[in-house]
Amino acid sequence: MNTPLDPVQEARTAAGTPLFASLPGDISASFEFFPPKTEKMEAILWDSVQQLKPLNPAFVSVTYGAGGSTRERTHNTVARIIAEAHLPAAAHLTCVDATKAQIREVAEHYWEAGVRHIVALRGDAGQPGAPFVPHPDGYASAADLVAGLKQIADFEISVAAYPETHPDASCPDSDIDNLKRKLDAGASRAISQFFFAPETFFRFQDKLAAKGITAPVLPGILPVTNVSQARKFAGACGAEIPGWMDGLFEGLDERPAARQLVAATVSAELCRRLYAGGIRQFHFYTLNRADLAYAICHMLGMRPHGDAQ
């Protein structure tokens, strides 16, 4: 049985200003990729980098598999983005199954390749639900990793934030205290895990302010085209998938173009509502596809820069 809509709210919606009318384009965006496993996937990734480059991203980042499982591919991808696309690229680095000496070796190789920005993460164990166990000769937390990296070189460092609380945290307050430790250790900013309700992020901002945290926190945006895949991601990071999202994607399994349109609409509305709340920096989890992130940025007023047009 369908729930009746509120007629007063519907009247306001009918008379309201178009959501995306005349936006000045005063936002910045960063984009996250994962290292490709095959030549075909590498071609897709590189095409995405080239499509997004004209938007002059603040930075792009490349993920790092558990236990360094993608170490070489991450390094090669970041190095190529810096050398050929001439974009500021950040390399992810985790504590999982690595000694401090191994972390130093990886970080020094990044620095030699021109990487000046690292996304420092504790990382999760290889098996879903398995507890994180520090390497006996490694870093026990992301805060320790940040402090260690700062001793290796003058990296710019980003860390993770969890608007809906990390699954391993005992409570929201302890999770925010952990974020503060990472920032106090030398991180410049945090990038949030994805979420689907703007009020989730606004409430998180209020909690950070109450704790005296003033460092920028970029909202992480995941344009969803596959709800079951997104639900799997969400289960690992503590994010909530709203029930209405299932309904929007129902019946579109064999209609990829329609799924793309729905995904872009949902994510663009989320970003527009965040913009209305004062957000001007966005971080997109692209899953190595440029179209949705580019479309959303365009709707928010971003246009190609200079010669890149």
Short mmCIF file of C-alpha atoms in Angstrom, two decimals:
data_model
loop_
_atom_site.label_atom_id
_atom_site.label_comp_id
_atom_site.label_asym_id
_atom_site.label_seq_id
_atom_site.Cartn_x
_atom_site.Cartn_y
_atom_site.Cartn_z
CA MET A 1 0.00 0.00 0.00
CA ASN A 2 1.38 3.36 -1.07
CA THR A 3 1.75 6.04 1.60
CA PRO A 4 -0.12 9.25 0.65
CA LEU A 5 2.09 12.26 0.01
CA ASP A 6 1.81 15.36 2.14
CA PRO A 7 -0.23 17.82 0.02
CA VAL A 8 1.31 20.87 1.71
CA GLN A 9 4.83 19.65 0.99
CA GLU A 10 3.83 18.76 -2.56
CA ALA A 11 2.47 22.28 -3.08
CA ARG A 12 5.78 23.73 -1.92
CA THR A 13 7.63 21.41 -4.27
CA ALA A 14 5.42 22.44 -7.19
CA ALA A 15 6.03 26.14 -6.58
CA GLY A 16 9.71 25.87 -5.65
CA THR A 17 12.70 27.14 -7.61
CA PRO A 18 14.35 24.53 -9.86
CA LEU A 19 17.03 22.77 -7.82
CA PHE A 20 19.85 23.32 -10.27
CA ALA A 21 18.99 26.76 -11.67
CA SER A 22 21.83 29.29 -12.00
CA LEU A 23 24.38 27.65 -9.72
CA PRO A 24 27.67 29.57 -9.90
CA GLY A 25 29.93 26.54 -10.04
CA ASP A 26 31.80 27.55 -6.87
CA ILE A 27 32.56 23.98 -5.83
CA SER A 28 35.63 21.78 -5.94
CA ALA A 29 35.64 18.04 -6.53
CA SER A 30 38.01 15.14 -6.02
CA PHE A 31 37.65 11.68 -7.50
CA GLU A 32 38.59 8.22 -6.25
CA PHE A 33 39.67 5.32 -8.48
CA PHE A 34 40.82 1.77 -7.85
CA PRO A 35 43.86 0.22 -9.60
CA PRO A 36 42.92 -1.81 -12.70
CA LYS A 37 43.49 -5.56 -12.89
CA THR A 38 43.51 -5.96 -16.68
CA GLU A 39 44.47 -3.98 -19.78
CA LYS A 40 40.79 -3.45 -20.56
CA MET A 41 40.13 -2.10 -17.08
CA GLU A 42 43.18 0.12 -17.37
CA ALA A 43 41.81 1.60 -20.59
CA ILE A 44 38.47 2.29 -18.88
CA LEU A 45 40.24 3.93 -15.94
CA TRP A 46 42.42 6.08 -18.15
CA ASP A 47 39.43 7.21 -20.19
CA SER A 48 37.73 8.22 -16.94
CA VAL A 49 40.78 10.19 -15.82
CA GLN A 50 40.84 12.03 -19.15
CA GLN A 51 37.11 12.80 -18.96
CA LEU A 52 37.37 14.24 -15.45
CA LYS A 53 40.65 16.11 -15.91
CA PRO A 54 38.98 19.16 -17.54
CA LEU A 55 37.08 19.77 -14.30
CA ASN A 56 40.42 20.61 -12.66
CA PRO A 57 39.93 18.29 -9.66
CA ALA A 58 41.44 19.26 -6.33
CA PHE A 59 43.03 15.80 -6.38
CA VAL A 60 42.35 12.25 -7.47
CA SER A 61 43.05 9.24 -5.25
CA VAL A 62 43.83 5.59 -5.93
CA THR A 63 42.89 2.85 -3.48
CA TYR A 64 45.19 0.23 -1.95
CA GLY A 65 44.17 -3.37 -1.37
CA ALA A 66 44.26 -5.08 2.00
CA GLY A 67 47.73 -6.18 2.98
CA GLY A 68 49.25 -4.31 0.06
CA SER A 69 47.60 -6.67 -2.43
CA THR A 70 47.49 -3.92 -5.07
CA ARG A 71 50.75 -2.20 -4.09
CA GLU A 72 52.39 -2.24 -7.51
CA ARG A 73 49.21 -1.45 -9.39
CA THR A 74 48.39 1.44 -7.04
CA HIS A 75 51.91 2.82 -7.40
CA ASN A 76 51.88 2.52 -11.20
CA THR A 77 48.44 4.09 -11.51
CA VAL A 78 49.29 7.06 -9.30
CA ALA A 79 52.64 7.57 -11.00
CA ARG A 80 51.00 7.58 -14.44
CA ILE A 81 48.31 10.05 -13.38
CA ILE A 82 50.99 12.43 -12.12
CA ALA A 83 53.35 11.99 -15.09
CA GLU A 84 50.87 11.87 -17.98
CA ALA A 85 47.64 13.52 -16.80
CA HIS A 86 49.52 16.08 -14.66
CA LEU A 87 46.90 15.87 -11.93
CA PRO A 88 47.57 15.97 -8.18
CA ALA A 89 47.22 12.33 -7.17
CA ALA A 90 46.90 10.81 -3.71
CA ALA A 91 47.86 7.22 -2.98
CA HIS A 92 45.99 5.19 -0.36
CA LEU A 93 48.07 3.38 2.24
CA THR A 94 46.92 1.02 5.02
CA CYS A 95 48.38 -0.60 8.13
CA VAL A 96 47.15 -4.12 7.31
CA ASP A 97 49.78 -6.90 7.33
CA ALA A 98 52.66 -4.45 6.97
CA THR A 99 55.66 -3.64 9.14
CA LYS A 100 56.77 -0.08 9.73
CA ALA A 101 59.78 -0.79 7.54
CA GLN A 102 57.52 -1.93 4.69
CA ILE A 103 55.35 1.17 5.09
CA ARG A 104 58.47 3.33 4.94
CA GLU A 105 59.61 1.60 1.75
CA VAL A 106 56.24 2.13 0.06
CA ALA A 107 56.04 5.76 1.19
CA GLU A 108 59.57 6.51 -0.04
CA HIS A 109 58.75 5.00 -3.44
CA TYR A 110 55.65 7.18 -3.61
CA TRP A 111 57.70 10.27 -2.81
CA GLU A 112 60.25 9.37 -5.52
CA ALA A 113 57.35 9.03 -8.02
CA GLY A 114 56.18 12.56 -7.21
CA VAL A 115 53.36 11.61 -4.84
CA ARG A 116 52.94 14.29 -2.17
CA HIS A 117 49.51 13.32 -0.84
CA ILE A 118 48.59 10.08 0.96
CA VAL A 119 45.21 8.85 2.16
CA ALA A 120 46.21 7.09 5.38
CA LEU A 121 43.88 4.33 6.57
CA ARG A 122 43.99 1.66 9.23
CA GLY A 123 42.44 -0.76 6.75
CA ASP A 124 40.32 -3.83 7.39
CA ALA A 125 41.19 -7.49 7.68
CA GLY A 126 40.86 -9.55 4.52
CA GLN A 127 37.79 -11.49 5.68
CA PRO A 128 34.51 -9.59 6.16
CA GLY A 129 33.72 -9.22 9.85
CA ALA A 130 37.18 -10.34 10.97
CA PRO A 131 38.76 -8.07 13.60
CA PHE A 132 41.71 -5.90 12.69
CA VAL A 133 44.91 -7.27 14.21
CA PRO A 134 47.97 -5.00 13.96
CA HIS A 135 51.18 -6.47 12.63
CA PRO A 136 53.53 -6.94 15.62
CA ASP A 137 56.08 -4.68 13.91
CA GLY A 138 53.53 -2.39 12.29
CA TYR A 139 51.26 0.52 13.11
CA ALA A 140 48.33 -0.17 15.42
CA SER A 141 46.04 2.59 14.13
CA ALA A 142 45.55 5.18 11.42
CA ALA A 143 46.67 7.89 13.86
CA ASP A 144 49.96 6.05 14.38
CA LEU A 145 50.31 5.66 10.61
CA VAL A 146 49.78 9.40 10.07
CA ALA A 147 52.44 10.25 12.66
CA GLY A 148 54.84 7.74 11.08
CA LEU A 149 54.33 9.11 7.56
CA LYS A 150 54.98 12.64 8.78
CA GLN A 151 58.37 11.46 10.04
CA ILE A 152 59.21 9.94 6.65
CA ALA A 153 58.43 12.99 4.49
CA ASP A 154 56.31 16.12 4.46
CA PHE A 155 53.28 14.40 2.94
CA GLU A 156 49.88 16.03 2.79
CA ILE A 157 47.64 13.47 4.49
CA SER A 158 43.92 12.75 4.31
CA VAL A 159 42.14 10.32 6.62
CA ALA A 160 38.73 8.65 6.77
CA ALA A 161 35.65 9.87 8.66
CA TYR A 162 32.43 7.97 9.34
CA PRO A 163 29.20 10.03 9.55
CA GLU A 164 27.30 6.88 10.64
CA THR A 165 30.11 5.57 12.90
CA HIS A 166 32.74 2.97 12.04
CA PRO A 167 31.51 -0.59 12.72
CA ASP A 168 34.45 -1.21 15.07
CA ALA A 169 33.79 1.87 17.21
CA SER A 170 32.21 1.41 20.63
CA CYS A 171 30.05 4.52 20.15
CA PRO A 172 29.82 7.67 17.97
CA ASP A 173 31.79 9.75 20.46
CA SER A 174 34.72 7.34 20.53
CA ASP A 175 34.75 7.28 16.72
CA ILE A 176 34.95 11.08 16.60
CA ASP A 177 37.70 11.02 19.24
CA ASN A 178 39.61 8.66 16.95
CA LEU A 179 39.17 11.06 14.03
CA LYS A 180 40.54 13.87 16.20
CA ARG A 181 43.61 11.77 17.02
CA LYS A 182 44.27 11.30 13.31
CA LEU A 183 43.98 15.01 12.63
CA ASP A 184 46.11 15.90 15.65
CA ALA A 185 48.77 13.47 14.38
CA GLY A 186 49.19 15.57 11.24
CA ALA A 187 46.35 14.90 8.79
CA SER A 188 45.11 17.94 6.83
CA ARG A 189 41.57 16.78 6.13
CA ALA A 190 39.16 13.89 6.35
CA ILE A 191 37.14 12.23 3.59
CA SER A 192 33.83 10.82 4.73
CA GLN A 193 32.46 7.39 4.02
CA PHE A 194 29.47 7.55 1.68
CA PHE A 195 25.97 8.26 2.97
CA PHE A 196 22.59 8.91 1.37
CA ALA A 197 20.82 11.51 3.53
CA PRO A 198 22.15 15.07 3.78
CA GLU A 199 20.99 15.39 7.37
CA THR A 200 23.35 12.52 8.23
CA PHE A 201 26.29 14.65 7.20
CA PHE A 202 24.97 17.85 8.77
CA ARG A 203 24.47 16.12 12.12
CA PHE A 204 28.00 14.76 11.83
CA GLN A 205 29.35 18.26 11.22
CA ASP A 206 27.58 19.49 14.35
CA LYS A 207 29.15 16.71 16.42
CA LEU A 208 32.61 17.53 15.04
CA ALA A 209 32.17 21.20 15.87
CA ALA A 210 31.13 20.31 19.41
CA LYS A 211 34.42 18.39 19.75
CA GLY A 212 36.43 21.35 18.48
CA ILE A 213 37.31 19.75 15.14
CA THR A 214 37.77 22.45 12.51
CA ALA A 215 39.68 20.59 9.77
CA PRO A 216 37.76 20.20 6.50
CA VAL A 217 35.74 17.02 6.07
CA LEU A 218 34.82 16.21 2.47
CA PRO A 219 31.51 14.39 1.99
CA GLY A 220 32.03 11.11 0.14
CA ILE A 221 29.49 10.64 -2.66
CA LEU A 222 28.77 7.20 -4.12
CA PRO A 223 26.50 7.34 -7.20
CA VAL A 224 24.61 4.04 -6.93
CA THR A 225 23.73 2.02 -10.02
CA ASN A 226 23.67 -1.36 -8.30
CA VAL A 227 21.77 -1.38 -5.00
CA SER A 228 22.87 -4.88 -3.99
CA GLN A 229 26.52 -3.94 -4.53
CA ALA A 230 26.01 -0.71 -2.59
CA ARG A 231 24.39 -2.66 0.22
CA LYS A 232 27.49 -4.88 0.42
CA PHE A 233 29.73 -1.80 0.58
CA ALA A 234 27.47 -0.26 3.23
CA GLY A 235 27.55 -3.36 5.40
CA ALA A 236 31.33 -3.13 5.60
CA CYS A 237 31.43 0.52 6.62
CA GLY A 238 28.31 1.11 8.70
CA ALA A 239 26.38 3.18 6.17
CA GLU A 240 22.59 2.90 5.87
CA ILE A 241 20.83 2.28 2.56
CA PRO A 242 17.39 3.92 2.73
CA GLY A 243 14.47 1.70 1.82
CA TRP A 244 13.17 4.07 -0.84
CA MET A 245 16.32 3.48 -2.90
CA ASP A 246 15.32 -0.13 -3.57
CA GLY A 247 12.03 1.08 -4.99
CA LEU A 248 13.69 3.55 -7.35
CA PHE A 249 15.90 0.87 -8.90
CA GLU A 250 13.26 -1.87 -8.97
CA GLY A 251 12.80 -3.36 -12.44
CA LEU A 252 15.90 -1.71 -13.91
CA ASP A 253 18.28 -4.69 -13.80
CA GLU A 254 18.19 -5.05 -17.58
CA ARG A 255 17.99 -1.32 -18.30
CA PRO A 256 21.48 0.09 -17.72
CA ALA A 257 20.77 3.47 -19.31
CA ALA A 258 17.74 3.99 -17.07
CA ARG A 259 19.78 2.93 -14.02
CA GLN A 260 22.38 5.55 -14.91
CA LEU A 261 19.75 8.27 -15.11
CA VAL A 262 18.19 7.30 -11.79
CA ALA A 263 21.60 7.10 -10.12
CA ALA A 264 22.63 10.52 -11.39
CA THR A 265 19.33 12.04 -10.25
CA VAL A 266 19.54 10.61 -6.73
CA SER A 267 23.18 11.63 -6.20
CA ALA A 268 22.76 15.05 -7.77
CA GLU A 269 19.86 15.83 -5.44
CA LEU A 270 21.95 14.74 -2.44
CA CYS A 271 24.79 17.01 -3.54
CA ARG A 272 22.44 19.92 -4.21
CA ARG A 273 20.97 19.63 -0.72
CA LEU A 274 24.47 19.47 0.75
CA TYR A 275 25.32 22.57 -1.30
CA ALA A 276 22.27 24.34 0.14
CA GLY A 277 23.69 23.53 3.57
CA GLY A 278 26.99 25.23 2.76
CA ILE A 279 29.07 22.36 1.37
CA ARG A 280 31.43 23.34 -1.44
CA GLN A 281 33.86 20.41 -1.56
CA PHE A 282 32.80 16.95 -2.74
CA HIS A 283 34.65 13.65 -3.06
CA PHE A 284 33.25 11.14 -5.56
CA TYR A 285 33.72 7.37 -5.38
CA THR A 286 33.74 6.84 -9.14
CA LEU A 287 34.22 3.04 -9.31
CA ASN A 288 36.42 3.98 -12.31
CA ARG A 289 33.48 5.40 -14.28
CA ALA A 290 33.44 9.10 -15.10
CA ASP A 291 29.97 9.73 -16.54
CA LEU A 292 27.96 10.01 -13.33
CA ALA A 293 30.49 12.11 -11.42
CA TYR A 294 30.94 14.40 -14.42
CA ALA A 295 27.18 14.83 -14.86
CA ILE A 296 26.65 15.64 -11.18
CA CYS A 297 29.46 18.18 -11.16
CA HIS A 298 28.00 19.75 -14.30
CA MET A 299 24.58 20.04 -12.65
CA LEU A 300 26.26 21.75 -9.70
CA GLY A 301 27.64 24.38 -12.05
CA MET A 302 31.18 23.08 -12.72
CA ARG A 303 32.49 23.61 -16.23
CA PRO A 304 35.75 22.60 -17.97
CA HIS A 305 38.71 24.88 -17.32
CA GLY A 306 40.78 26.75 -19.86
CA ASP A 307 42.49 24.68 -22.54
CA ALA A 308 40.84 21.52 -21.22
CA GLN A 309 37.51 22.48 -22.75
#
